Amino acid sequence: MFEISFSPEVVEARNAGTPVVALESTIITHGMPYPQNLETARLVEQTVRESGAVPATIAVMSGVLKVGLTDAELETLAQLENVAKLSRADLPACIATRGNGATTVAATMIAAARAGISVFATGGIGGVHQGAELSFDISADLQELAQTAVTVVAAGAKAILDIPKTLEVLETLGVPVIAYGQDQIPAFWSRASGLKAPIRMNEAEAIAAAHLTRVAMEVPGGQLVCNPVPEASEISQADMQPVIAQAQAEAAAQNVVGKAVTPFLLQRIFELTEGRSLETNIALVLNNAQLASKIAAQIAMIGPKSS
Ligand code: PSU
Ligand code: MN
């Protein structure tokens, strides 16, 4: 009915006790254009390896839940057309109907937890969309963080979202939001958001200890780590703001709703910035892969002793 298929590399890591970092696949199929999506996916995996962990990119292929993709599978996924975007609501149905699908943050967390993986690196999470008081568009990623014990490393939330409202919902849901190495929540393309983070941590070890403490106390849910984009690659909020406003106006004019909203906005922002947004996106994902690998290594090291 349901089985997890691990890649040979992940099987080996599990046997050897090497730390594993989960990676999502919606960023490949719906977040970036081909061929940059494939190049980035490979670079992220390589960055995880160079940081001492093993990458497990997660996706559903012909109804099989894959935890870790071979390079050939990664290539297939990057070029598949009409691949489904799977969140919590879609994942079991896709498996049951033998479909192909890419996992969002929510679905990747579900798969990672079932595969015994504690840490997951991505670019940005879904959140409360601007105008959500009318559209009710709030990503299932937030609910997932409240119930599934995976630490997610992201670069904060994109300004396509309403960041203050996203933080409020996370607080209501009891999700720890940790800024890494600075006081402010980063805003994806920019290091600054003007918003103070609820928690600041400067060391991967502290983030790992907080994860393990939560698990030991049986407090359900994960953690959101917000890792600022490296300075050399950031784009200022002032530069991004008009681009985002235009993409949002177009989405509204074309009646884009539901799970099409995020992919539509990402694609338009890519076009409107002539690819500059994508360069930043790639840099921050790689940066997140490094931090996630460090956290995974710390969890592997201190995990058994701290229970
Ligand atoms: N934000 C990004 N890049 C992304 C996504 C969000 O900056 O690729 C993707 C992630 O997979 C995330 C999903 O989980 O979009 C959220 O979609 P929705 O808002 O429909 O829940
Ligand atoms: Mn949505």
GROMACS .gro file of N, CA and C and ligand atoms in nm, residues 129 137 139 258, ligand 2:
model
   13
  129HIS      N    1  -0.044   3.431   0.259
  129HIS     CA    2  -0.031   3.520   0.142
  129HIS      C    3  -0.087   3.658   0.172
  137ASP      N    4  -0.579   3.229   0.179
  137ASP     CA    5  -0.469   3.150   0.126
  137ASP      C    6  -0.354   3.143   0.228
  139SER      N    7  -0.058   2.866   0.350
  139SER     CA    8   0.003   2.739   0.310
  139SER      C    9  -0.011   2.632   0.418
  258GLY      N   10  -0.549   2.912  -0.543
  258GLY     CA   11  -0.513   2.780  -0.489
  258GLY      C   12  -0.364   2.753  -0.503
  309MN      MN   13  -0.189   2.838  -0.102
   0.00000   0.00000   0.00000
